mmCIF file of C-alpha atoms in Angstrom:
data_model
loop_
_atom_site.group_PDB
_atom_site.id
_atom_site.type_symbol
_atom_site.label_atom_id
_atom_site.label_comp_id
_atom_site.label_asym_id
_atom_site.label_seq_id
_atom_site.Cartn_x
_atom_site.Cartn_y
_atom_site.Cartn_z
ATOM 1 C CA MET A 1 11.926 -3.177 6.113
ATOM 2 C CA THR A 2 9.735 -4.969 8.566
ATOM 3 C CA GLY A 3 8.836 -5.231 12.196
ATOM 4 C CA THR A 4 6.989 -7.332 14.733
ATOM 5 C CA SER A 5 3.396 -7.166 15.887
ATOM 6 C CA ARG A 6 0.895 -9.184 17.877
ATOM 7 C CA LYS A 7 -0.692 -12.028 15.926
ATOM 8 C CA THR A 8 -4.393 -11.950 15.184
ATOM 9 C CA ASN A 9 -6.862 -14.644 14.160
ATOM 10 C CA ASN A 10 -8.160 -12.444 11.353
ATOM 11 C CA PRO A 11 -5.531 -11.709 8.683
ATOM 12 C CA SER A 12 -7.824 -9.043 7.205
ATOM 13 C CA LEU A 13 -7.814 -6.821 10.287
ATOM 14 C CA THR A 14 -4.773 -4.895 9.156
ATOM 15 C CA GLN A 15 -5.795 -4.378 5.546
ATOM 16 C CA LEU A 16 -5.185 -0.885 4.234
ATOM 17 C CA LYS A 17 -8.011 1.620 4.308
ATOM 18 C CA THR A 18 -9.379 2.853 0.987
ATOM 19 C CA PRO A 19 -8.129 6.474 1.289
ATOM 20 C CA ARG A 20 -4.593 5.252 2.015
ATOM 21 C CA LYS A 21 -4.694 2.837 -0.921
ATOM 22 C CA ARG A 22 -5.651 5.702 -3.218
ATOM 23 C CA VAL A 23 -2.700 7.773 -2.000
ATOM 24 C CA LEU A 24 -0.247 4.910 -2.496
ATOM 25 C CA SER A 25 -1.656 4.040 -5.920
ATOM 26 C CA ALA A 26 -1.375 7.648 -7.101
ATOM 27 C CA LEU A 27 2.192 7.885 -5.771
ATOM 28 C CA ALA A 28 3.222 4.663 -7.514
ATOM 29 C CA ARG A 29 1.555 5.745 -10.757
ATOM 30 C CA GLY A 30 3.452 9.034 -10.654
ATOM 31 C CA VAL A 31 6.776 7.249 -10.145
ATOM 32 C CA ALA A 32 6.027 4.778 -12.949
ATOM 33 C CA ASP A 33 4.915 7.484 -15.386
ATOM 34 C CA LEU A 34 7.993 9.593 -14.629
ATOM 35 C CA TYR A 35 10.648 6.911 -14.926
ATOM 36 C CA CYS A 36 9.000 4.162 -17.032
ATOM 37 C CA PRO A 37 6.291 5.653 -19.273
ATOM 38 C CA ASP A 38 6.274 2.423 -21.285
ATOM 39 C CA LEU A 39 6.208 -1.196 -20.200
ATOM 40 C CA PRO A 40 7.954 -3.004 -18.730
ATOM 41 C CA ILE A 41 8.364 -1.213 -15.421
ATOM 42 C CA LEU A 42 12.070 -1.449 -14.526
ATOM 43 C CA PRO A 43 12.749 -1.123 -10.776
ATOM 44 C CA GLU A 44 16.514 -0.934 -11.304
ATOM 45 C CA GLN A 45 16.096 1.950 -13.754
ATOM 46 C CA ILE A 46 13.911 3.781 -11.238
ATOM 47 C CA ALA A 47 16.499 3.279 -8.494
ATOM 48 C CA LYS A 48 19.356 4.588 -10.639
ATOM 49 C CA ALA A 49 17.369 7.641 -11.751
ATOM 50 C CA SER A 50 16.489 8.363 -8.119
ATOM 51 C CA GLY A 51 20.068 8.192 -6.871
ATOM 52 C CA LEU A 52 19.717 4.887 -5.027
ATOM 53 C CA THR A 53 22.477 2.309 -5.177
ATOM 54 C CA PHE A 54 21.807 -1.416 -5.062
ATOM 55 C CA ASN A 55 23.480 -4.777 -5.296
ATOM 56 C CA TYR A 56 22.542 -8.428 -5.727
ATOM 57 C CA GLY A 57 24.239 -10.836 -3.349
ATOM 58 C CA ASN A 58 23.922 -14.173 -1.600
ATOM 59 C CA TYR A 59 22.385 -13.698 1.825
ATOM 60 C CA GLU A 60 20.934 -17.190 2.402
ATOM 61 C CA ASP A 61 17.569 -16.957 4.198
ATOM 62 C CA TYR A 62 18.150 -13.671 6.007
ATOM 63 C CA PHE A 63 15.875 -11.551 3.782
ATOM 64 C CA ASP A 64 14.475 -11.101 0.294
ATOM 65 C CA GLY A 65 15.441 -7.439 0.145
ATOM 66 C CA MET A 66 16.490 -4.605 2.431
ATOM 67 C CA LEU A 67 16.633 -0.808 2.209
ATOM 68 C CA GLU A 68 19.451 0.719 4.264
ATOM 69 C CA HIS A 69 20.115 4.367 5.096
ATOM 70 C CA LEU A 70 23.700 5.221 5.936
ATOM 71 C CA ALA A 71 25.483 8.574 6.000
ATOM 72 C CA GLY A 72 22.761 10.276 3.992
ATOM 73 C CA ASP A 73 22.555 7.650 1.255
ATOM 74 C CA PHE A 74 20.106 4.838 0.550
ATOM 75 C CA HIS A 75 21.108 1.384 -0.643
ATOM 76 C CA ILE A 76 18.986 -1.623 -1.610
ATOM 77 C CA TYR A 77 20.255 -5.155 -0.943
ATOM 78 C CA MET A 78 18.728 -7.914 -3.068
ATOM 79 C CA ASN A 79 19.102 -11.576 -2.146
ATOM 80 C CA MET A 80 19.703 -13.874 -5.117
ATOM 81 C CA ASP A 81 19.469 -16.914 -2.829
ATOM 82 C CA LYS A 82 15.731 -16.234 -2.533
ATOM 83 C CA SER A 83 14.983 -15.330 -6.161
ATOM 84 C CA PRO A 84 16.966 -14.823 -9.401
ATOM 85 C CA GLN A 85 17.540 -11.287 -10.670
ATOM 86 C CA ASN A 86 14.631 -9.981 -12.784
ATOM 87 C CA SER A 87 12.342 -12.863 -11.819
ATOM 88 C CA PRO A 88 8.778 -11.864 -10.889
ATOM 89 C CA ARG A 89 9.519 -12.356 -7.187
ATOM 90 C CA SER A 90 12.746 -10.361 -7.389
ATOM 91 C CA ARG A 91 11.020 -7.538 -9.269
ATOM 92 C CA PHE A 92 8.320 -7.353 -6.615
ATOM 93 C CA THR A 93 10.898 -7.328 -3.812
ATOM 94 C CA PHE A 94 12.806 -4.499 -5.512
ATOM 95 C CA ALA A 95 9.572 -2.543 -5.982
ATOM 96 C CA HIS A 96 8.731 -3.148 -2.308
ATOM 97 C CA GLU A 97 12.038 -1.595 -1.231
ATOM 98 C CA LEU A 98 11.389 1.329 -3.570
ATOM 99 C CA GLY A 99 8.105 1.723 -1.715
ATOM 100 C CA HIS A 100 9.967 2.228 1.541
ATOM 101 C CA TYR A 101 11.966 4.951 -0.203
ATOM 102 C CA PHE A 102 9.195 6.788 -2.056
ATOM 103 C CA ILE A 103 6.596 6.668 0.739
ATOM 104 C CA ASP A 104 7.540 9.777 2.686
ATOM 105 C CA GLU A 105 6.714 8.444 6.142
ATOM 106 C CA HIS A 106 8.897 5.359 5.604
ATOM 107 C CA ARG A 107 11.876 7.265 4.190
ATOM 108 C CA ILE A 108 11.755 10.016 6.813
ATOM 109 C CA ALA A 109 11.641 7.472 9.635
ATOM 110 C CA LEU A 110 14.761 5.789 8.236
ATOM 111 C CA GLU A 111 16.579 9.086 7.736
ATOM 112 C CA ALA A 112 15.773 10.174 11.283
ATOM 113 C CA GLY A 113 16.899 6.887 12.761
ATOM 114 C CA LEU A 114 13.404 6.251 14.124
ATOM 115 C CA THR A 115 13.188 2.972 12.212
ATOM 116 C CA PRO A 116 16.242 0.731 11.829
ATOM 117 C CA SER A 117 16.889 -1.167 8.625
ATOM 118 C CA HIS A 118 15.207 -4.557 8.751
ATOM 119 C CA PRO A 119 14.947 -7.442 6.309
ATOM 120 C CA SER A 120 11.882 -7.781 4.085
ATOM 121 C CA TYR A 121 10.295 -11.103 3.192
ATOM 122 C CA THR A 122 8.087 -11.540 0.148
ATOM 123 C CA ASN A 123 5.498 -13.826 1.725
ATOM 124 C CA PHE A 124 2.602 -11.365 2.256
ATOM 125 C CA GLN A 125 2.146 -12.618 5.832
ATOM 126 C CA SER A 126 3.362 -9.592 7.753
ATOM 127 C CA GLU A 127 0.674 -7.848 9.781
ATOM 128 C CA ASN A 128 2.851 -4.734 10.063
ATOM 129 C CA ILE A 129 1.054 -1.864 8.332
ATOM 130 C CA ILE A 130 4.371 -0.504 7.023
ATOM 131 C CA GLU A 131 5.022 -3.757 5.184
ATOM 132 C CA LYS A 132 1.485 -3.857 3.835
ATOM 133 C CA GLU A 133 1.924 -0.330 2.465
ATOM 134 C CA ALA A 134 5.183 -1.268 0.755
ATOM 135 C CA ASP A 135 3.576 -4.396 -0.723
ATOM 136 C CA TYR A 136 0.647 -2.420 -2.050
ATOM 137 C CA PHE A 137 2.936 0.287 -3.464
ATOM 138 C CA ALA A 138 4.977 -2.438 -5.194
ATOM 139 C CA SER A 139 1.906 -3.921 -6.858
ATOM 140 C CA CYS A 140 0.785 -0.459 -8.013
ATOM 141 C CA LEU A 141 4.250 0.437 -9.272
ATOM 142 C CA LEU A 142 4.628 -2.724 -11.354
ATOM 143 C CA MET A 143 1.016 -2.466 -12.585
ATOM 144 C CA PRO A 144 0.219 1.267 -12.736
ATOM 145 C CA GLU A 145 -3.434 2.111 -12.222
ATOM 146 C CA ASP A 146 -4.425 3.556 -15.592
ATOM 147 C CA ARG A 147 -2.603 0.921 -17.620
ATOM 148 C CA PHE A 148 -3.786 -1.928 -15.404
ATOM 149 C CA LYS A 149 -7.438 -0.899 -15.410
ATOM 150 C CA SER A 150 -7.355 -0.459 -19.172
ATOM 151 C CA ASP A 151 -6.127 -4.040 -19.500
ATOM 152 C CA CYS A 152 -8.807 -5.360 -17.126
ATOM 153 C CA ASN A 153 -11.863 -3.397 -18.194
ATOM 154 C CA SER A 154 -14.687 -5.462 -19.685
ATOM 155 C CA LYS A 155 -12.654 -8.666 -19.402
ATOM 156 C CA PRO A 156 -13.977 -11.522 -17.268
ATOM 157 C CA PHE A 157 -11.937 -12.499 -14.253
ATOM 158 C CA GLY A 158 -10.408 -15.955 -14.471
ATOM 159 C CA PRO A 159 -7.362 -17.978 -15.506
ATOM 160 C CA GLU A 160 -7.023 -16.390 -18.958
ATOM 161 C CA LEU A 161 -6.854 -12.872 -17.537
ATOM 162 C CA ILE A 162 -4.428 -13.947 -14.808
ATOM 163 C CA ASN A 163 -2.102 -15.676 -17.273
ATOM 164 C CA SER A 164 -2.251 -12.818 -19.782
ATOM 165 C CA LEU A 165 -1.469 -10.002 -17.357
ATOM 166 C CA THR A 166 1.117 -11.800 -15.221
ATOM 167 C CA GLN A 167 3.073 -12.300 -18.445
ATOM 168 C CA LYS A 168 2.519 -8.754 -19.705
ATOM 169 C CA TYR A 169 3.672 -7.133 -16.449
ATOM 170 C CA ASN A 170 6.204 -9.857 -15.519
ATOM 171 C CA VAL A 171 4.687 -10.375 -12.068
ATOM 172 C CA SER A 172 3.654 -13.402 -10.032
ATOM 173 C CA ALA A 173 0.042 -14.501 -9.714
ATOM 174 C CA THR A 174 0.103 -13.373 -6.084
ATOM 175 C CA ALA A 175 1.285 -9.880 -7.003
ATOM 176 C CA PHE A 176 -1.344 -9.691 -9.741
ATOM 177 C CA LEU A 177 -4.082 -10.731 -7.310
ATOM 178 C CA LEU A 178 -2.964 -8.169 -4.726
ATOM 179 C CA ARG A 179 -3.387 -5.512 -7.411
ATOM 180 C CA TYR A 180 -6.612 -6.912 -8.826
ATOM 181 C CA VAL A 181 -8.450 -7.449 -5.552
ATOM 182 C CA HIS A 182 -8.076 -3.741 -4.757
ATOM 183 C CA SER A 183 -8.941 -2.525 -8.260
ATOM 184 C CA GLU A 184 -12.726 -2.748 -7.776
ATOM 185 C CA GLN A 185 -13.234 -4.834 -10.907
ATOM 186 C CA VAL A 186 -15.323 -7.656 -9.395
ATOM 187 C CA PRO A 187 -16.187 -8.616 -5.793
ATOM 188 C CA LEU A 188 -13.371 -11.022 -4.976
ATOM 189 C CA MET A 189 -11.689 -12.798 -2.073
ATOM 190 C CA VAL A 190 -8.198 -14.311 -2.308
ATOM 191 C CA ILE A 191 -7.077 -16.871 0.268
ATOM 192 C CA CYS A 192 -3.594 -18.314 0.660
ATOM 193 C CA SER A 193 -3.399 -21.614 2.514
ATOM 194 C CA LYS A 194 -0.609 -24.016 3.386
ATOM 195 C CA ASN A 195 -1.101 -27.644 4.342
ATOM 196 C CA GLY A 196 -4.806 -27.013 4.735
ATOM 197 C CA LYS A 197 -4.446 -23.988 7.031
ATOM 198 C CA ILE A 198 -5.248 -20.396 6.045
ATOM 199 C CA SER A 199 -2.140 -18.174 6.027
ATOM 200 C CA TRP A 200 -3.743 -14.905 4.919
ATOM 201 C CA ARG A 201 -6.612 -13.495 2.922
ATOM 202 C CA TRP A 202 -7.504 -10.377 0.959
ATOM 203 C CA GLU A 203 -10.931 -9.245 -0.129
ATOM 204 C CA SER A 204 -12.222 -6.362 -2.196
ATOM 205 C CA ASP A 205 -14.268 -3.736 -0.385
ATOM 206 C CA ASP A 206 -17.423 -4.851 -2.187
ATOM 207 C CA PHE A 207 -17.056 -8.562 -1.389
ATOM 208 C CA GLU A 208 -20.050 -9.039 0.891
ATOM 209 C CA PHE A 209 -19.136 -12.255 2.731
ATOM 210 C CA LYS A 210 -16.735 -11.887 5.667
ATOM 211 C CA TYR A 211 -17.041 -14.836 8.045
ATOM 212 C CA LEU A 212 -15.205 -17.881 6.745
ATOM 213 C CA LYS A 213 -16.522 -21.266 7.807
ATOM 214 C CA SER A 214 -13.139 -22.174 9.247
ATOM 215 C CA VAL A 215 -12.309 -24.331 12.267
ATOM 216 C CA LYS A 216 -8.986 -23.379 13.902
ATOM 217 C CA GLY A 217 -7.819 -21.733 10.664
ATOM 218 C CA SER A 218 -8.556 -24.700 8.422
ATOM 219 C CA ILE A 219 -9.963 -24.597 4.897
ATOM 220 C CA PRO A 220 -13.738 -25.310 4.860
ATOM 221 C CA GLY A 221 -14.289 -28.993 4.125
ATOM 222 C CA VAL A 222 -16.780 -28.572 1.272
ATOM 223 C CA SER A 223 -14.581 -26.674 -1.180
ATOM 224 C CA VAL A 224 -12.412 -27.186 -4.224
ATOM 225 C CA THR A 225 -9.391 -26.205 -2.136
ATOM 226 C CA ALA A 226 -10.153 -28.876 0.448
ATOM 227 C CA GLU A 227 -10.298 -31.504 -2.308
ATOM 228 C CA PHE A 228 -6.660 -30.752 -3.124
ATOM 229 C CA TYR A 229 -5.533 -31.189 0.466
ATOM 230 C CA LYS A 230 -7.622 -34.333 0.960
ATOM 231 C CA ASN A 231 -6.843 -36.284 -2.193
ATOM 232 C CA GLY A 232 -4.697 -34.144 -4.498
ATOM 233 C CA THR A 233 -7.518 -33.217 -6.885
ATOM 234 C CA GLU A 234 -6.659 -30.245 -9.110
ATOM 235 C CA TYR A 235 -8.974 -28.267 -11.378
ATOM 236 C CA VAL A 236 -7.712 -26.180 -14.289
ATOM 237 C CA THR A 237 -10.910 -24.163 -14.687
ATOM 238 C CA PRO A 238 -13.088 -22.280 -12.192
ATOM 239 C CA GLN A 239 -15.723 -24.395 -10.474
ATOM 240 C CA ASN A 240 -19.174 -22.948 -9.905
ATOM 241 C CA ASP A 241 -21.076 -25.756 -8.184
ATOM 242 C CA LEU A 242 -20.496 -24.422 -4.649
ATOM 243 C CA TYR A 243 -22.922 -22.367 -2.624
ATOM 244 C CA VAL A 244 -21.888 -19.426 -0.500
ATOM 245 C CA GLU A 245 -22.736 -21.295 2.720
ATOM 246 C CA ASP A 246 -20.085 -23.913 1.808
ATOM 247 C CA TRP A 247 -17.433 -21.261 2.501
ATOM 248 C CA PHE A 248 -19.095 -18.674 4.763
ATOM 249 C CA ASN A 249 -21.200 -18.289 7.895
ATOM 250 C CA TYR A 250 -23.846 -15.586 8.457
ATOM 251 C CA THR A 251 -24.462 -14.913 4.767
ATOM 252 C CA ASP A 252 -28.009 -13.443 4.828
ATOM 253 C CA ARG A 253 -28.749 -15.695 1.863
ATOM 254 C CA ASP A 254 -31.226 -18.533 1.687
ATOM 255 C CA PRO A 255 -29.424 -21.907 1.498
ATOM 256 C CA ASN A 256 -28.736 -23.285 -1.978
ATOM 257 C CA THR A 257 -29.565 -20.031 -3.743
ATOM 258 C CA PHE A 258 -26.286 -18.140 -4.200
ATOM 259 C CA ARG A 259 -23.407 -19.791 -6.023
ATOM 260 C CA LEU A 260 -19.718 -18.923 -5.824
ATOM 261 C CA LYS A 261 -16.999 -19.512 -8.358
ATOM 262 C CA GLU A 262 -13.828 -21.026 -6.940
ATOM 263 C CA PHE A 263 -10.497 -21.226 -8.759
ATOM 264 C CA CYS A 264 -7.191 -22.435 -7.375
ATOM 265 C CA ILE A 265 -3.547 -21.981 -8.274
ATOM 266 C CA TYR A 266 -1.541 -24.835 -6.797
ATOM 267 C CA ALA A 267 2.027 -24.692 -5.505
ATOM 268 C CA LYS A 268 2.498 -28.365 -4.763
ATOM 269 C CA ARG A 269 6.134 -28.160 -3.717
ATOM 270 C CA GLN A 270 5.282 -25.738 -0.949
ATOM 271 C CA GLY A 271 1.989 -27.429 -0.102
ATOM 272 C CA MET A 272 0.261 -24.104 -0.840
ATOM 273 C CA VAL A 273 -2.862 -23.040 -2.677
ATOM 274 C CA LEU A 274 -4.052 -19.620 -3.819
ATOM 275 C CA THR A 275 -7.839 -19.692 -3.784
ATOM 276 C CA MET A 276 -10.043 -17.148 -5.538
ATOM 277 C CA LEU A 277 -13.734 -16.783 -4.681
ATOM 278 C CA TRP A 278 -16.065 -14.537 -6.678
#
């Protein structure tokens, strides 16, 4: 389910507020504990137990998933042309559609005909608050709060943690980072870029730097991410030889005194990079 909204130059403007995130996390945890007390979390099992029907079909590029209300019943359509059944992307899409069902405001709007069924796209670029809520619910459903925090506590953030928990929960790195950045583990910013331009960003509430040194949406030139776009350089470990002023303006820090770690996950086929700063 999605909609349209005016574009903004700041992808963070429509991030969810902390009280709302707590509500959605608690709701998702309750659903997970009720229907899947043990891992893995199985979206199909949750749908069946909740009386929802679903099917996997070939719908080309029209959507990743869609929740439809018709004659009092709810049905989830899953598009195998976009992702194979039970793949991390497909699992997240299914969980997203479950979010539209379990979040009362979303379900009631569909039942009342106030919101028509619309296609959902798993690209995290929508500025629609409804889609952001469903995305956040999906991440919390697949990685329930208590279990997720137990797995993260006292463990340093970095590639080993990302690889370990994406495998354990059968989620993508992007889904993991959506969950982690809001879990208040470490101050963290996540930036998705394509062909050198920033598509979206997330940051934890305690990440103190807000103003990216970006010209017309481009990646700052003195960065590990920029090296990839300029000459294809890839790093397999976090780099810590950058200063905060390499990435941010108005930092309230003396130059060359505060270092940032930067780690990238590269999607070369799509010309995309997931950048983590902490």
